[in-house]
Coordinates of C-alpha atoms in Angstrom, one line a residue:
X1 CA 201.5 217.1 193.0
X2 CA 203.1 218.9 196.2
X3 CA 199.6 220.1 197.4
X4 CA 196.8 218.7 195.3
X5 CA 194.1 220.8 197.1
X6 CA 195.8 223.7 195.3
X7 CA 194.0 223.0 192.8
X8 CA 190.6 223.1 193.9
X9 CA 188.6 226.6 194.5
X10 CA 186.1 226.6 197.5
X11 CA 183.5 229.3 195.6
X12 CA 181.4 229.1 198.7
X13 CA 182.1 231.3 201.1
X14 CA 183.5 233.7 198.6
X15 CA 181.5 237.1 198.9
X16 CA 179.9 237.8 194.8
X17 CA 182.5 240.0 193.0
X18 CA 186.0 238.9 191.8
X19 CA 188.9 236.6 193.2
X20 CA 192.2 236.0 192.2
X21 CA 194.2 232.4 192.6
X22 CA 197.6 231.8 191.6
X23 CA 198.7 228.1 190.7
X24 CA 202.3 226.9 190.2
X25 CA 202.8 223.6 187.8
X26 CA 205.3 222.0 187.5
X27 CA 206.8 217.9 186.8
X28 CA 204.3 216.2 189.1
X29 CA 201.1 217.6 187.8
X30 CA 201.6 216.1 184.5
X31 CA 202.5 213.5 186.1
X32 CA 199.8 212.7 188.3
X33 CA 197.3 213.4 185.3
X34 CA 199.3 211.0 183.3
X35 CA 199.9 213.1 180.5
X36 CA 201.3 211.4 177.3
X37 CA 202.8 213.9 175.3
X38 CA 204.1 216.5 178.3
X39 CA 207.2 215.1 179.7
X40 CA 207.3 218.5 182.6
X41 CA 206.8 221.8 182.5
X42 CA 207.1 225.2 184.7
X43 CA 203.8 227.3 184.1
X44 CA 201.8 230.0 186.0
X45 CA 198.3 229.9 186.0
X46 CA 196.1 232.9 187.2
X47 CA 192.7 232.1 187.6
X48 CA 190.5 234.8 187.8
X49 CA 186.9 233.9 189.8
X50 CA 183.8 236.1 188.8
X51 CA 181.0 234.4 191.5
X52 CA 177.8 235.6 190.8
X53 CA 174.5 234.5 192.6
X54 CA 174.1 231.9 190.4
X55 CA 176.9 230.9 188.1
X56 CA 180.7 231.2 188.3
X57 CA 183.0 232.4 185.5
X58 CA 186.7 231.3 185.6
X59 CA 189.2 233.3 183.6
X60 CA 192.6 231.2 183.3
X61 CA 195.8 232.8 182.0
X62 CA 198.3 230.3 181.4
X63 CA 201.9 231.2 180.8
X64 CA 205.2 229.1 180.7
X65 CA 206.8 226.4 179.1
X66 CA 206.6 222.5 178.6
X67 CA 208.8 219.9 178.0
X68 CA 207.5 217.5 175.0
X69 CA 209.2 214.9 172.4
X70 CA 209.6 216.7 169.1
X71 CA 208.0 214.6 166.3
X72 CA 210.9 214.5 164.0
X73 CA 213.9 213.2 166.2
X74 CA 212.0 212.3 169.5
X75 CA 214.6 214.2 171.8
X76 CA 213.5 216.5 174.2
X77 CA 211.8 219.9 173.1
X78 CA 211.0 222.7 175.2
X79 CA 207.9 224.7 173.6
X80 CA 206.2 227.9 175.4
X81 CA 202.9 228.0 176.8
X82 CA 200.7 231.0 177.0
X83 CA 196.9 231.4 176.5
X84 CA 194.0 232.2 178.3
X85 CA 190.4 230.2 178.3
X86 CA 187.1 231.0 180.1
X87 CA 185.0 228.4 181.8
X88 CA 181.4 228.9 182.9
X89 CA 180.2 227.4 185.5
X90 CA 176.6 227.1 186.4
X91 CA 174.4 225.9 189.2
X92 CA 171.7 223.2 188.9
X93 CA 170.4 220.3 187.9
X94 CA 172.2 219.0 184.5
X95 CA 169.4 220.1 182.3
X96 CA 171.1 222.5 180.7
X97 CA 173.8 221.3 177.8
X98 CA 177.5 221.1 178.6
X99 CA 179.5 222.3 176.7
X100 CA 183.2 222.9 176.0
X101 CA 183.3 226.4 178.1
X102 CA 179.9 225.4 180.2
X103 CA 179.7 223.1 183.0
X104 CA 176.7 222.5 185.4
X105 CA 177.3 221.4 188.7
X106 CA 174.5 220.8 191.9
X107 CA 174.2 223.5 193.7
X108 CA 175.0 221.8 196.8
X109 CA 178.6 221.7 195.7
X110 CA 181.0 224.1 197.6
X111 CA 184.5 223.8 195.5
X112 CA 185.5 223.1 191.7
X113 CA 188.7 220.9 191.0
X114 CA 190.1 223.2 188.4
X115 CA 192.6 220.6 187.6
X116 CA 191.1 218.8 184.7
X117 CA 190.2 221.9 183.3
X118 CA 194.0 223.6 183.8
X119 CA 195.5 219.9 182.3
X120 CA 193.0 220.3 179.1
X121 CA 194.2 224.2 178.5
X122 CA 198.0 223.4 178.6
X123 CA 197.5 220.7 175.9
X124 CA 195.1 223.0 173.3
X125 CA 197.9 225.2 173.6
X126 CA 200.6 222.7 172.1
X127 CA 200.7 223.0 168.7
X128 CA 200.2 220.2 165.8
X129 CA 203.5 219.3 165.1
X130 CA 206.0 219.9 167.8
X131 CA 209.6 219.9 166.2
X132 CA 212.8 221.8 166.8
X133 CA 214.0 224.3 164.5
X134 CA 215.3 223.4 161.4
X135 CA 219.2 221.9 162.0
X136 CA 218.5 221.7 165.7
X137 CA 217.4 218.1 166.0
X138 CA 219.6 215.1 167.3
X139 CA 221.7 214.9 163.9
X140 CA 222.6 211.0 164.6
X141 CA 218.7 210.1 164.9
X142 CA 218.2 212.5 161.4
X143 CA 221.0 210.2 160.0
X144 CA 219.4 206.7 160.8
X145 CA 216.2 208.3 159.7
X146 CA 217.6 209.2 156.6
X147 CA 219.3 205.8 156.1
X148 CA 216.0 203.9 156.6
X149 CA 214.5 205.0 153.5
X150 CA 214.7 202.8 150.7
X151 CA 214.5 203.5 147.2
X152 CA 212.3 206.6 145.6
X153 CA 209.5 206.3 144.0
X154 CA 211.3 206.9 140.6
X155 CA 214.0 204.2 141.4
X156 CA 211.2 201.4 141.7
X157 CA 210.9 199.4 138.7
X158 CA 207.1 199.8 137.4
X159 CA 205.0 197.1 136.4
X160 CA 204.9 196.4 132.4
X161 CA 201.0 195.9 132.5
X162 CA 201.2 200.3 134.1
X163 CA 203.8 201.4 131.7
X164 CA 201.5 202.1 129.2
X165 CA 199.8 204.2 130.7
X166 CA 202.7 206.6 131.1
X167 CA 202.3 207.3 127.5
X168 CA 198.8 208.7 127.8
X169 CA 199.3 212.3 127.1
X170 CA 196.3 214.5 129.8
X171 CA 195.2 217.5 128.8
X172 CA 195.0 220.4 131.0

């Protein structure tokens, strides 16, 4: 990453109220977080800072695009990013239950690495299956696909000891 203390928020000396941060990511983060299904991406993060006396809540707004290998032909796939998650940040000893959108950290802390965080939001936006549109995949990779598969189901000779049992009439 060009400047990897971008990514962390000194909370400190901020005055209670809210703070806005603006973070750029792009190739190297994923990079440097060794991310296994972004290849690169260009996104905008705004992270909005509410600092209370004694907890922090972080609003990020995540907008962009990612580069990724679709599932069907494994060429390259660019898929847009936007979303927005909260993360709660609290001050203490770890008594309290973490959770997915709370964190407790000492109070004698001074900045939060929002890097992790930024890195988990960007995948839970990607969805389940990540493939082109439909005729838009690498049509020589569809082909060999396509050539790979042997014989259907209904082409595959059938045991004579199961064949019986094709005859047995189910009512529904």
């Amino acid at each position: 990453m060009k400047n990897e203390r971008q990514f962390e928020i000194q909370f400190a000396s901020l005055e209670v109220g809210s703070h806005e941060f603006a973070l750029d990511i792009e190739e190297d983060f994923f990079q440097k977080l060794h991310s296994a299904e972004i290849n690169s991406g260009s996104l905008k993060v705004n992270v909005e800072l509410m600092k209370a006396d004694n907890l922090l809540v972080l609003e990020f707004n995540i907008d962009g695009s990612v580069k990724v290998e679709c599932d069907r032909c494994a060429d390259i796939l660019e898929l847009p990013i936007s979303g927005s998650n909260r993360l709660i940040v609290k001050f203490g000893v770890k008594v309290y239950e973490e959770t997915d959108e709370i964190i407790v950290i000492s109070e004698k802390e001074n900045t939060i690495d929002v890097a992790p965080y930024v890195f988990e939001y960007i995948h839970l936006q990607l969805p389940q299956r990540k493939v082109h549109d439909e005729g838009d995949c690498d049509t020589e990779t569809i082909e060999r696909l396509n050539g790979l598969e042997g014989k259907t189901q209904d082409e595959e000779t059938i045991d004579p000891r199961w064949e019986a049992l094709k005859k047995i009439k189910l009512d529904a």
